[in-house]
PDB file of C-alpha atoms and ligand atoms in Angstrom:
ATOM      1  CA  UNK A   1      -8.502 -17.888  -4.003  1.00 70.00           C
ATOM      2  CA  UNK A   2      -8.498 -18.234  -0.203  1.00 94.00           C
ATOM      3  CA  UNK A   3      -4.815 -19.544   0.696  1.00 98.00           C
ATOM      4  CA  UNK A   4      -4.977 -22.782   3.381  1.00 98.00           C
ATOM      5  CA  UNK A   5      -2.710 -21.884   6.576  1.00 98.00           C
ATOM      6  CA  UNK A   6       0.381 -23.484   7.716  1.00 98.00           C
ATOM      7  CA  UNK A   7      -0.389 -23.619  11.058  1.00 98.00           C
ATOM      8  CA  UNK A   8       2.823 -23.685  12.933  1.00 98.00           C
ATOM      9  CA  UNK A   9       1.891 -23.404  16.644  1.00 98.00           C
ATOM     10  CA  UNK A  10       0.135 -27.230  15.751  1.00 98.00           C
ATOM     11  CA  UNK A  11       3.106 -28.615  13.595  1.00 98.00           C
ATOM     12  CA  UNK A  12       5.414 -27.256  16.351  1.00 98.00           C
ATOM     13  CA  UNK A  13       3.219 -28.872  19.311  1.00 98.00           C
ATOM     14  CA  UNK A  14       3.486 -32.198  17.174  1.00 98.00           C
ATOM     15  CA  UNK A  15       7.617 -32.024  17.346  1.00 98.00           C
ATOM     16  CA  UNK A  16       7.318 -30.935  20.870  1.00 98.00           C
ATOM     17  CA  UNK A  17       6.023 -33.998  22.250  1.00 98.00           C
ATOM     18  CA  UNK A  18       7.233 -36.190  20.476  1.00 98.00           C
ATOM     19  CA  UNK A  19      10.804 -35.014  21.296  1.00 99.00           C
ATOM     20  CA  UNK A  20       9.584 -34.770  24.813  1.00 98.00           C
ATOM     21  CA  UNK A  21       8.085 -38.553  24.244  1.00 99.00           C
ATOM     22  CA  UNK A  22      11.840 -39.148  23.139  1.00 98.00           C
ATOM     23  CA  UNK A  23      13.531 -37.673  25.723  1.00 99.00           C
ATOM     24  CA  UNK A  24      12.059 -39.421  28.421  1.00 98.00           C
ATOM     25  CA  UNK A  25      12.841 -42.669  26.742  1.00 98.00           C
ATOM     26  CA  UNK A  26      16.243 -41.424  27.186  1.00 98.00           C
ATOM     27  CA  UNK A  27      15.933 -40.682  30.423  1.00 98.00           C
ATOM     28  CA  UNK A  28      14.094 -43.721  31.353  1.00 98.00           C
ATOM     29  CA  UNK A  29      17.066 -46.074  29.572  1.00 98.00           C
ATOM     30  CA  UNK A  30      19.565 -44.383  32.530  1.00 98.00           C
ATOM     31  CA  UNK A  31      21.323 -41.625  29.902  1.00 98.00           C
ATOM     32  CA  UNK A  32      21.799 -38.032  31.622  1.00 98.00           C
ATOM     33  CA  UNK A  33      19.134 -35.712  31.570  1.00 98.00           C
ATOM     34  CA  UNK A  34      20.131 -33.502  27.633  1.00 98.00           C
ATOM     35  CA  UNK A  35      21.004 -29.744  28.384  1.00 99.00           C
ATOM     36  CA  UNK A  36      20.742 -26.877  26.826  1.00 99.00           C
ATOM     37  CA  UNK A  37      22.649 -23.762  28.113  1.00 99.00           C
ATOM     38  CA  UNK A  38      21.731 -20.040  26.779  1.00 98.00           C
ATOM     39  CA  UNK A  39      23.831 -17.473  26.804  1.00 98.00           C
ATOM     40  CA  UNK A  40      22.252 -13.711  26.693  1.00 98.00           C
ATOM     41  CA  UNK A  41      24.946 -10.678  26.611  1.00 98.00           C
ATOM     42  CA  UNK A  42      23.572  -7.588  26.854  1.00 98.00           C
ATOM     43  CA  UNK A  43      19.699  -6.168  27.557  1.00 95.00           C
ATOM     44  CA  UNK A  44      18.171  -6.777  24.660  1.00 96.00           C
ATOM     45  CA  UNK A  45      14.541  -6.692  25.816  1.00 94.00           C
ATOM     46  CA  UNK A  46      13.177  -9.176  22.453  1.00 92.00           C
ATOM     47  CA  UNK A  47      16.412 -11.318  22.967  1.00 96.00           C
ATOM     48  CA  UNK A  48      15.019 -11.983  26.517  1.00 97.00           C
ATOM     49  CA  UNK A  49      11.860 -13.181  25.364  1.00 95.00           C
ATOM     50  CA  UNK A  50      13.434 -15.237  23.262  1.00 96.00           C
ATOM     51  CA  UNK A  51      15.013 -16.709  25.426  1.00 98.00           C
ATOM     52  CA  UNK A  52      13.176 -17.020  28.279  1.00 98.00           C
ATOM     53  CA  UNK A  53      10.410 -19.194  25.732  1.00 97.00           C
ATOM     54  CA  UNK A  54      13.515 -21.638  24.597  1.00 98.00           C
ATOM     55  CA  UNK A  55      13.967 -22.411  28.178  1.00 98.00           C
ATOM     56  CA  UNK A  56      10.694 -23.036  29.387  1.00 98.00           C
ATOM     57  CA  UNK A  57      10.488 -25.079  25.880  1.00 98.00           C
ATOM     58  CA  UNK A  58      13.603 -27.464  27.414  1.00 98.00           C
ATOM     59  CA  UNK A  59      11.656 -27.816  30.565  1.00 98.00           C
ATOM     60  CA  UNK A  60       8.455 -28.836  28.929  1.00 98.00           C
ATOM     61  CA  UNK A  61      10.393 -31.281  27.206  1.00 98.00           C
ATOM     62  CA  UNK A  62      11.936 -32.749  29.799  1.00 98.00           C
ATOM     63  CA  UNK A  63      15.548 -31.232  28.753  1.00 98.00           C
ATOM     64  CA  UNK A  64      17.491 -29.155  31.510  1.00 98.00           C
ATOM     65  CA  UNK A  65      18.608 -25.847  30.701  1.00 98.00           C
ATOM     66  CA  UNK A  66      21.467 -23.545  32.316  1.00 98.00           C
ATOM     67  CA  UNK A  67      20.802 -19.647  32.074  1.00 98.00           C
ATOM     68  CA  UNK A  68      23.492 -17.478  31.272  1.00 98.00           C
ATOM     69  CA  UNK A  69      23.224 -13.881  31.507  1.00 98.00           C
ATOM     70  CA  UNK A  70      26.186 -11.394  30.696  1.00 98.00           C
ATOM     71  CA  UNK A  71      25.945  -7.612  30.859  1.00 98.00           C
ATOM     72  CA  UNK A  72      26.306  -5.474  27.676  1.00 98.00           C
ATOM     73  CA  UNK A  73      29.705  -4.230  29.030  1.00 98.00           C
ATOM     74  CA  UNK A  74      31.057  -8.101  29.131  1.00 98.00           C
ATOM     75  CA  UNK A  75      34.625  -8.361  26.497  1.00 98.00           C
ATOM     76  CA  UNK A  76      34.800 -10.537  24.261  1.00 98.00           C
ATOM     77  CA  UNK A  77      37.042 -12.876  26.312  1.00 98.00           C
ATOM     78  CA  UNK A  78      34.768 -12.926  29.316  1.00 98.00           C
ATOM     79  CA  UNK A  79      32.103 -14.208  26.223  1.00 98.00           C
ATOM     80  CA  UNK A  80      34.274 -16.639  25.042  1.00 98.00           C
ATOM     81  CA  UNK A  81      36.024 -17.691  28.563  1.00 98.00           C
ATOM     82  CA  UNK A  82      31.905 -18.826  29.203  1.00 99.00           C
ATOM     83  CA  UNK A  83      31.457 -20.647  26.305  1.00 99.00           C
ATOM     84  CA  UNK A  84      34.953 -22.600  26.775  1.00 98.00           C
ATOM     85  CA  UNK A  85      33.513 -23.610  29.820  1.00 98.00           C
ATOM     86  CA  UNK A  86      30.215 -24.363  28.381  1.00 99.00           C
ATOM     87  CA  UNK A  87      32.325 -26.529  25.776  1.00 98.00           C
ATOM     88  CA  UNK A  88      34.015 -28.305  28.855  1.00 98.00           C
ATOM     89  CA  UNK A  89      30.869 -29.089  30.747  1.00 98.00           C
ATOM     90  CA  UNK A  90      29.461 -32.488  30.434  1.00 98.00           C
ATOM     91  CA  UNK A  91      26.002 -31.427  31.089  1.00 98.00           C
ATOM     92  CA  UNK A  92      25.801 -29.004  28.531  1.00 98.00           C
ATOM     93  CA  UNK A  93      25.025 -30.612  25.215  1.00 98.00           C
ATOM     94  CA  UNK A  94      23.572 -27.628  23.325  1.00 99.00           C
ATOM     95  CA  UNK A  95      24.861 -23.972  23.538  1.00 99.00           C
ATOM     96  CA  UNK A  96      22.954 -21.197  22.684  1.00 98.00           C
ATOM     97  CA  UNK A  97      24.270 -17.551  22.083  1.00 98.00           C
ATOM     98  CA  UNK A  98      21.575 -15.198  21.104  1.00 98.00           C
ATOM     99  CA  UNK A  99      22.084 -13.340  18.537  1.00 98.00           C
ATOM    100  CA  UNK A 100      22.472 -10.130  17.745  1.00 97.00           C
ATOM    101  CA  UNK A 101      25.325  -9.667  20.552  1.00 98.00           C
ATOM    102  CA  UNK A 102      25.773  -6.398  21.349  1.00 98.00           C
ATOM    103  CA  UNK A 103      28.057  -3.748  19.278  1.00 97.00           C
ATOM    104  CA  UNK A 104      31.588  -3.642  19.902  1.00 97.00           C
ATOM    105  CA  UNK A 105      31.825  -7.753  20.387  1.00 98.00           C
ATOM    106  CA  UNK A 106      33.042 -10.252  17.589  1.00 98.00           C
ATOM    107  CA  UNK A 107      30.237 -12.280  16.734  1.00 98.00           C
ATOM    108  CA  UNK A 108      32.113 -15.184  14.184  1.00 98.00           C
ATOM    109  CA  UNK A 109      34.730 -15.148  17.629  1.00 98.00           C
ATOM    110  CA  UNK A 110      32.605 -16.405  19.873  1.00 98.00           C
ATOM    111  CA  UNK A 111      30.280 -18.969  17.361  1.00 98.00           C
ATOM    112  CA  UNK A 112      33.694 -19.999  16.565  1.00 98.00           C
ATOM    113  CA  UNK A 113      34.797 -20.996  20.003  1.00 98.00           C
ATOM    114  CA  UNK A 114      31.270 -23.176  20.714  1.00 98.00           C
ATOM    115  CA  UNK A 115      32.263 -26.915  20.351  1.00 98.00           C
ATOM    116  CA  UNK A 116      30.791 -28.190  16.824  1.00 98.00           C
ATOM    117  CA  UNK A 117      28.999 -30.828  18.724  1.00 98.00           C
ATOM    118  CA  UNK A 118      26.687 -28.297  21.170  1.00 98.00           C
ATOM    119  CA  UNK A 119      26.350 -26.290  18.169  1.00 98.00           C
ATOM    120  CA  UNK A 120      22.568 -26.725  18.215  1.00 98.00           C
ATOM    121  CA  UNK A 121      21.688 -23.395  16.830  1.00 98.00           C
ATOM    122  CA  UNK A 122      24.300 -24.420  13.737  1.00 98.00           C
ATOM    123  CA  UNK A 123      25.738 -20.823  13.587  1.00 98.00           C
ATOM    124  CA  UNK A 124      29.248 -22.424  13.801  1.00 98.00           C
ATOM    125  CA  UNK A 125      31.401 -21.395  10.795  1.00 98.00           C
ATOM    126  CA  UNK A 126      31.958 -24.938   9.894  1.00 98.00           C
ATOM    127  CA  UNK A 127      28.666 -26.009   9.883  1.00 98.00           C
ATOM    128  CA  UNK A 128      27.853 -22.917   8.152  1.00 98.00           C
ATOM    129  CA  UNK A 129      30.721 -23.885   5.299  1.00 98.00           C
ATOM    130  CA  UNK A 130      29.194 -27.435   4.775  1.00 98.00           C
ATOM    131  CA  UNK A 131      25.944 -26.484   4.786  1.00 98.00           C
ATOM    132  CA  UNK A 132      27.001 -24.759   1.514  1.00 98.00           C
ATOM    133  CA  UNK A 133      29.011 -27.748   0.222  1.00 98.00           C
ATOM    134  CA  UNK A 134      28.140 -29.942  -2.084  1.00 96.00           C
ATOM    135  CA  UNK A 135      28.354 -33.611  -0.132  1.00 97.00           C
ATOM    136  CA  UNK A 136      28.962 -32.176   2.807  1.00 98.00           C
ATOM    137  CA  UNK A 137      26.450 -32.262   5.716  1.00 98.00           C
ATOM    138  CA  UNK A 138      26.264 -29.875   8.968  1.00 98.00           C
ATOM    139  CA  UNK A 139      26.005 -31.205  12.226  1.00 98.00           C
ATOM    140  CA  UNK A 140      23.271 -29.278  12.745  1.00 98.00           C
ATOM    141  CA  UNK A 141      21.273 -27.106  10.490  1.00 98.00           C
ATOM    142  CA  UNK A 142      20.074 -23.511  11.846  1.00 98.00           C
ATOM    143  CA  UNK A 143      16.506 -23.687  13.841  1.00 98.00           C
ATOM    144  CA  UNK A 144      14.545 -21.173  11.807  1.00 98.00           C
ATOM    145  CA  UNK A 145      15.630 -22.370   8.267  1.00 98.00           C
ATOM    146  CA  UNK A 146      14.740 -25.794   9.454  1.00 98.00           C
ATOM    147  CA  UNK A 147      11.587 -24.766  10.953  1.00 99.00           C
ATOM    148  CA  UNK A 148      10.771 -22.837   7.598  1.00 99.00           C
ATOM    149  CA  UNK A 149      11.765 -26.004   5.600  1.00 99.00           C
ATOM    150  CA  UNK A 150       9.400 -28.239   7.881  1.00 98.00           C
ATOM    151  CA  UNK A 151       6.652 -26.216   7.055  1.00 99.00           C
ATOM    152  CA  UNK A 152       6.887 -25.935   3.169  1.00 99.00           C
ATOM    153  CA  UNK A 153       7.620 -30.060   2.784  1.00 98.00           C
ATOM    154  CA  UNK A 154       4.625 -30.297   4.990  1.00 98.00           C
ATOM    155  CA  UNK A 155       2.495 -29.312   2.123  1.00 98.00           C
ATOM    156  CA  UNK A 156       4.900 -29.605  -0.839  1.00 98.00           C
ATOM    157  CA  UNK A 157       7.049 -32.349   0.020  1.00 98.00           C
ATOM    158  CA  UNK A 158       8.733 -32.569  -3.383  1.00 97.00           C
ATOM    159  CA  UNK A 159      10.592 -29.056  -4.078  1.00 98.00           C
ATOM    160  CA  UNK A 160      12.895 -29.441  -7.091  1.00 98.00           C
ATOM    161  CA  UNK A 161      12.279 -27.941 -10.030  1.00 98.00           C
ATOM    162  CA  UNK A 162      10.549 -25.010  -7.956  1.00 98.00           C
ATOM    163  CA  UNK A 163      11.187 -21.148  -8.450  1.00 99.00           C
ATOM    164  CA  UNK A 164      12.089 -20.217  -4.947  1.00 99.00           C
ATOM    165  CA  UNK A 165      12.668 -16.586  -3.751  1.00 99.00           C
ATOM    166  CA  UNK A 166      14.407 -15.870  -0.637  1.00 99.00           C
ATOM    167  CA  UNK A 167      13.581 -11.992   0.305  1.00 98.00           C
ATOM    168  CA  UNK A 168      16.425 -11.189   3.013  1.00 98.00           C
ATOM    169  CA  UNK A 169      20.242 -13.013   3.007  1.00 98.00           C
ATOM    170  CA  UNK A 170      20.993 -12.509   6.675  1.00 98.00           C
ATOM    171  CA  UNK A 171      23.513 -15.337   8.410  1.00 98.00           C
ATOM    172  CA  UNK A 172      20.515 -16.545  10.632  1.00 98.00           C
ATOM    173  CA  UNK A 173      17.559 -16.658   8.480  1.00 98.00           C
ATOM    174  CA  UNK A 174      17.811 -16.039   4.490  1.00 98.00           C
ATOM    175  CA  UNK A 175      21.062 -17.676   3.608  1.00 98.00           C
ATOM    176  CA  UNK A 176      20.783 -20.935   5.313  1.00 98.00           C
ATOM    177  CA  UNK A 177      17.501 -21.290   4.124  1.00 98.00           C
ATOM    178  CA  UNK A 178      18.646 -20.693   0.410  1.00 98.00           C
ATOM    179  CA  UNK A 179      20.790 -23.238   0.580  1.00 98.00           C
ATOM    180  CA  UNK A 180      18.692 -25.430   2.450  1.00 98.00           C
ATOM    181  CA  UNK A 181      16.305 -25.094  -0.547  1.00 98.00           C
ATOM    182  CA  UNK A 182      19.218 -25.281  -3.331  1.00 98.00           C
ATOM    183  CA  UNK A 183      19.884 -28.592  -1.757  1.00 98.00           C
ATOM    184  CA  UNK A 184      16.308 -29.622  -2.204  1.00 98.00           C
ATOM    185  CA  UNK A 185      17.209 -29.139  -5.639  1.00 98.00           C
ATOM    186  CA  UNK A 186      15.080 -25.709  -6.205  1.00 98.00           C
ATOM    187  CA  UNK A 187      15.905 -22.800  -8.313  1.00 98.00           C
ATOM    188  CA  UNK A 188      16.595 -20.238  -5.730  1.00 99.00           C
ATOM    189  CA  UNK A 189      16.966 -16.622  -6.374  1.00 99.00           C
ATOM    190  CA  UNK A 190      18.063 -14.489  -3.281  1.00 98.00           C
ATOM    191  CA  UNK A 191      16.387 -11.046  -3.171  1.00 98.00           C
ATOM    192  CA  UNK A 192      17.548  -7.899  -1.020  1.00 97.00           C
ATOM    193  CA  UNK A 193      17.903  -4.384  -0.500  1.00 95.00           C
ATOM    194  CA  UNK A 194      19.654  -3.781  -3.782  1.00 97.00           C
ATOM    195  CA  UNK A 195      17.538  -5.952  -5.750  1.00 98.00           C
ATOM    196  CA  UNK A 196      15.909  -4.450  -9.188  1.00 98.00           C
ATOM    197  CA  UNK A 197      12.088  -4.950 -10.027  1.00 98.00           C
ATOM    198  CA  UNK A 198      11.733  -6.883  -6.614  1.00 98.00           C
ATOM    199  CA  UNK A 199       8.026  -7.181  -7.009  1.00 98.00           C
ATOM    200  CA  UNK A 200       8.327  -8.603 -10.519  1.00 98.00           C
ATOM    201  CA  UNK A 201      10.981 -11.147  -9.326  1.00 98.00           C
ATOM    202  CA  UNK A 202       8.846 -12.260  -6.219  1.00 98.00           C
ATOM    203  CA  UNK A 203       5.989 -12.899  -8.769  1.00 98.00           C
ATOM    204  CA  UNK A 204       8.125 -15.376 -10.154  1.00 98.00           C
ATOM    205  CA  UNK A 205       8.165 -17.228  -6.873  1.00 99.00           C
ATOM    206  CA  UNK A 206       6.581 -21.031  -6.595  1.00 99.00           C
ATOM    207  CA  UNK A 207       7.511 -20.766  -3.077  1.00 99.00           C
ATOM    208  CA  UNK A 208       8.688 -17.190  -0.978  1.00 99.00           C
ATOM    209  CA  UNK A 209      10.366 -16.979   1.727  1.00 99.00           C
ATOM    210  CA  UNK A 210       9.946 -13.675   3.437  1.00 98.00           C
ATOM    211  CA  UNK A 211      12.990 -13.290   6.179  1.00 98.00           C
ATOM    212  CA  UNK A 212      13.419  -9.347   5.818  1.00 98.00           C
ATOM    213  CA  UNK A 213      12.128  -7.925   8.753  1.00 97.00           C
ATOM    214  CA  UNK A 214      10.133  -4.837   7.128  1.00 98.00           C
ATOM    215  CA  UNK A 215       6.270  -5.420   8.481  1.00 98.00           C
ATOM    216  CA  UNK A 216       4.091  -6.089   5.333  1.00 98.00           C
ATOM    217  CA  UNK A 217       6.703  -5.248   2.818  1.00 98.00           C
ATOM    218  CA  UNK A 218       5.021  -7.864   0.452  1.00 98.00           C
ATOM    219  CA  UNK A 219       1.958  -7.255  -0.727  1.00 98.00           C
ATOM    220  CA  UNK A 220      -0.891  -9.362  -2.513  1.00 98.00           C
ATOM    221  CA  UNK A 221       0.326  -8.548  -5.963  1.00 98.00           C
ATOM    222  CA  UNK A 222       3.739  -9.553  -5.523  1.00 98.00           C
ATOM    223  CA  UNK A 223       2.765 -12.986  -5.293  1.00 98.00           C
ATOM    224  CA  UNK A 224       2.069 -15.175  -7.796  1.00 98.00           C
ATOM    225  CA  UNK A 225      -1.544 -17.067  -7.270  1.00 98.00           C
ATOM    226  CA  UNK A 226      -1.419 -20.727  -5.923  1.00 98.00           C
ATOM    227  CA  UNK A 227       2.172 -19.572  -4.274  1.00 98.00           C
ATOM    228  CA  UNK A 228       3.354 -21.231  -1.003  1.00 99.00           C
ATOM    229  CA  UNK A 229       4.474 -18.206   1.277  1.00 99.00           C
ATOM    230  CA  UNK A 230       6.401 -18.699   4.200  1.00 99.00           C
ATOM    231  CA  UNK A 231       6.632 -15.299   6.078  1.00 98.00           C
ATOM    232  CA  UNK A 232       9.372 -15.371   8.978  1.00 98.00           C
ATOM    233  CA  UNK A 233       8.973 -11.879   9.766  1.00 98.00           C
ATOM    234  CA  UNK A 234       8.194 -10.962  13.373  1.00 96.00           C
ATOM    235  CA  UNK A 235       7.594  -6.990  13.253  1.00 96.00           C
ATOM    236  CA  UNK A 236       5.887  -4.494  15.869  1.00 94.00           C
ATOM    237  CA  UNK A 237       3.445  -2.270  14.473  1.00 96.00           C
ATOM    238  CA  UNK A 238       1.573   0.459  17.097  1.00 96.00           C
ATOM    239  CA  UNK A 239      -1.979  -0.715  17.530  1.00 96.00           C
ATOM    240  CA  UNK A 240      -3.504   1.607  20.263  1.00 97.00           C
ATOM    241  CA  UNK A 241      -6.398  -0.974  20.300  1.00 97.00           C
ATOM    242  CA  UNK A 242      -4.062  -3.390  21.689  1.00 96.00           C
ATOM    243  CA  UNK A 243      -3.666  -3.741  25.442  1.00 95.00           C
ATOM    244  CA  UNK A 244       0.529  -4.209  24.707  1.00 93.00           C
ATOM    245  CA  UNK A 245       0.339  -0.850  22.426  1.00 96.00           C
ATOM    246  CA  UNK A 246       1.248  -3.209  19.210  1.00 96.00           C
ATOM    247  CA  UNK A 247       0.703  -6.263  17.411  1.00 96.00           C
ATOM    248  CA  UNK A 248       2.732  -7.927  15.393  1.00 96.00           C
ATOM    249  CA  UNK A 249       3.081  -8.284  11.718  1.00 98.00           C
ATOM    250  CA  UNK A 250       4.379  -9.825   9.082  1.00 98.00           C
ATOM    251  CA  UNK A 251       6.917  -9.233   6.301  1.00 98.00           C
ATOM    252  CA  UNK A 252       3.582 -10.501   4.188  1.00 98.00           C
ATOM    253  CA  UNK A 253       0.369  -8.272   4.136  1.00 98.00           C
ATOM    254  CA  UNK A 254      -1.293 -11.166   5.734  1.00 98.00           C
ATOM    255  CA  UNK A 255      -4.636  -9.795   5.100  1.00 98.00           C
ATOM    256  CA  UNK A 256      -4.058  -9.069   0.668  1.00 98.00           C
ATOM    257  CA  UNK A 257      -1.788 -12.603   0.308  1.00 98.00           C
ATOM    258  CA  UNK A 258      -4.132 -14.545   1.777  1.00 98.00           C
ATOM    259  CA  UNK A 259      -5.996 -13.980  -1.398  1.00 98.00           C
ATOM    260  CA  UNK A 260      -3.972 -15.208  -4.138  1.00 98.00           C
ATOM    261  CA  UNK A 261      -1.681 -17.571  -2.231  1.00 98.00           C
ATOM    262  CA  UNK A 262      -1.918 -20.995  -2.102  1.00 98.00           C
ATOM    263  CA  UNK A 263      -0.484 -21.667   1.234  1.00 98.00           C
ATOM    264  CA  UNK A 264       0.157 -19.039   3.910  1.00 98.00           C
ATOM    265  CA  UNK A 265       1.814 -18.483   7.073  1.00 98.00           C
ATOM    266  CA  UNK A 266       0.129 -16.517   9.874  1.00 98.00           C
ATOM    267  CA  UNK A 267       1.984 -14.151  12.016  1.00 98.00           C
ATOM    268  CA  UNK A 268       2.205 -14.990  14.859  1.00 97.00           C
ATOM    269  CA  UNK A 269       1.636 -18.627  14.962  1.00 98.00           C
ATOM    270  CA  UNK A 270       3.858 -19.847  12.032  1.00 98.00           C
ATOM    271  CA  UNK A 271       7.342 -20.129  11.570  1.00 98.00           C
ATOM    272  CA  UNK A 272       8.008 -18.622  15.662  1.00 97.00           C
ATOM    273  CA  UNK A 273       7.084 -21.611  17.007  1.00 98.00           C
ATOM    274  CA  UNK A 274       8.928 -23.830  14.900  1.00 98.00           C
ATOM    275  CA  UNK A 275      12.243 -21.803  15.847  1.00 98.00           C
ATOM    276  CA  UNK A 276      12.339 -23.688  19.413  1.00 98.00           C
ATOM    277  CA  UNK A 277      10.938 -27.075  18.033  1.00 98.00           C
ATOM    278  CA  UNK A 278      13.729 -27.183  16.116  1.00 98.00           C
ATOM    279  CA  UNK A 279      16.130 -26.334  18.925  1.00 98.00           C
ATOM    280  CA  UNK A 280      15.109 -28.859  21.133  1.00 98.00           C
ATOM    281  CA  UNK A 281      15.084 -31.120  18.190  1.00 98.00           C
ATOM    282  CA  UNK A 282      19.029 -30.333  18.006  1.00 98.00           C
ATOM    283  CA  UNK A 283      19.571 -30.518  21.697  1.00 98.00           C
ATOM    284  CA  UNK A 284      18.360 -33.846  22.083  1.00 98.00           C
ATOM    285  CA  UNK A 285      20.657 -35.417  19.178  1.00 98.00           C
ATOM    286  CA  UNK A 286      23.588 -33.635  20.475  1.00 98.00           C
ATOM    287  CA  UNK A 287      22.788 -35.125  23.861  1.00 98.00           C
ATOM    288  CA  UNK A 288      22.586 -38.645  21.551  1.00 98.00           C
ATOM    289  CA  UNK A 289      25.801 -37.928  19.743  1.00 96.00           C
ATOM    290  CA  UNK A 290      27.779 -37.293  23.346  1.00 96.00           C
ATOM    291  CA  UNK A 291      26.649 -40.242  24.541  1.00 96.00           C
ATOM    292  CA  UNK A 292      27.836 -42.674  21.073  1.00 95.00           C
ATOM    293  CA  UNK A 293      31.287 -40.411  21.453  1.00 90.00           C
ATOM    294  CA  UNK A 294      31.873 -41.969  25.431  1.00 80.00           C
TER     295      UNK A 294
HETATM  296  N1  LIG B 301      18.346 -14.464  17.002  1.00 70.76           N
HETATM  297  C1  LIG B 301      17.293 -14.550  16.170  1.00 70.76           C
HETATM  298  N2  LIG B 301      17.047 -15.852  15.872  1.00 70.76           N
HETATM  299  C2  LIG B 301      17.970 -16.579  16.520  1.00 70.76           C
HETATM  300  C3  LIG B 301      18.240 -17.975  16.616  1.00 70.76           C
HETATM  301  O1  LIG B 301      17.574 -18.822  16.012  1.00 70.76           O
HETATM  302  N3  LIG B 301      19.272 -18.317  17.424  1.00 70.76           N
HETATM  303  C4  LIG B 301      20.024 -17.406  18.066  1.00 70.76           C
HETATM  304  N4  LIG B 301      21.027 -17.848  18.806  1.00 70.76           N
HETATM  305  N5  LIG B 301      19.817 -16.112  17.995  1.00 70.76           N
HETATM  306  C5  LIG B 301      18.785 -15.707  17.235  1.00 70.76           C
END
């Protein structure tokens, strides 16, 4: 079998203009341009990047953003003094902290004090806590478990019932989207570091969800054939051949799953992009939401 790609840099482009096709209707009906402001502590040189591609993202769409930079050395007040201000700031719809923050400062502290409103990254303990409740709804749900949602209903639209296996339970990535996929009603099993017989319990897997961060951890013959495998790991590997000295990989061996699954997400060019289609997705309904609150 020859899996068919999920090709996320498309699916992504789709949501990006049409939320740009959105936002200037906005615009044109006399609201206030949406913003998004980003807030990056510390020098994190892959936290840049990300960063710097969710704001040229807003721009593309039409949305404004406001750059925040902080050094490493920044307390945790002078972190949470910004984001009170953020909160206060009628231009700012959506804040975004990067994550990780550096060592030494309180993460839940300061994705506590971000308004629920211009929580567009949905990192906010509250929205957290109802995203695990039963009839209960977030504001907004995280960007990547969203984005890795979007892709899998794109080709399976109807979930329940499935054997879904989550490899990785980090706050961002693999616990949001476990419960995203319990509320779609499928039979999730949550794998990680101390999990026994991991490859025989990813076989069992209708759909996988790779959010680990170890390049190419799964191979072919973990993966049961017709599978739907959505791989959100982003890893370096040296590649001499490469003019950057790397590529990147997968969690997935790209190159063995590709023959027994039945759908497949490349790296790069699958869930990444989705990530900041999301985001913008959020920051424009947040912009929507201020605007029924006035
Ligand atoms: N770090 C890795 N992914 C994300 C994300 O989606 N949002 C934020 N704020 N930080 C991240």
């Amino acid at each position: 079998m020859t899996a068919q790609l999920i090709d996320g840099s498309a699916i992504a482009e789709q949501i990006r203009a049409q939320v740009k096709a959105e936002v200037a209707e906005w615009v044109a009906a006399g609201h206030p341009t949406p913003g998004l402001a980003t807030v990056l502590v510390g020098d994190n040189p892959a936290s840049a990047v990300y960063v710097r591609s969710k704001q040229k993202a807003c721009a593309e769409a039409g949305i404004q953003s406001f750059g925040h930079t902080l050094p490493a050395t920044a307390s945790q007040q002078e972190v949470e003094d910004l984001v009170r201000r953020l909160n206060a700031d009628p231009a700012v719809n959506g804040i975004l902290v990067q994550l990780p923050l550096p060592a030494g400062l309180d993460e839940e502290g300061v994705l506590s004090a971000i308004s629920l409103e211009k929580d567009v990254d949905g990192f906010h303990p509250v929205n957290m806590g109802r995203l695990a409740q039963k009839g209960r709804d977030p504001l907004f749900v995280p960007c990547t478990p969203a984005g890795c949602m979007y892709l899998l209903q794109s080709v399976q639209p109807h979930i329940e019932g499935l054997n879904a296996v989550v490899l990785g339970r980090s706050n961002i990535v693999g616990m949001p989207v476990a419960l995203l996929l319990v509320r779609a009603n499928a039979t999730v099993t949550i794998c990680h570091s101390r999990t026994r017989n991991l490859a025989d319990v990813v076989r069992q897997a209708d759909v996988l969800i790779a959010a680990v961060g170890r390049a190419e951890m799964v191979r072919g013959d973990w993966i049961k054939p017709g599978a739907i495998v959505i791989d959100v790991g982003i890893n370096r590997v040296e590649d001499p051949s490469r003019p950057k000295g790397y590529r990147l990989v997968g969690d997935v061996a790209f190159e063995e799953a590709k023959e027994v699954a039945g759908f497949l997400t490349p790296v790069p060019g699958g869930v990444g992009p989705m990530t900041i289609a999301m985001l913008i997705r959020n920051t424009l309904t947040a912009a929507q939401w201020a605007a029924a609150k006035k």
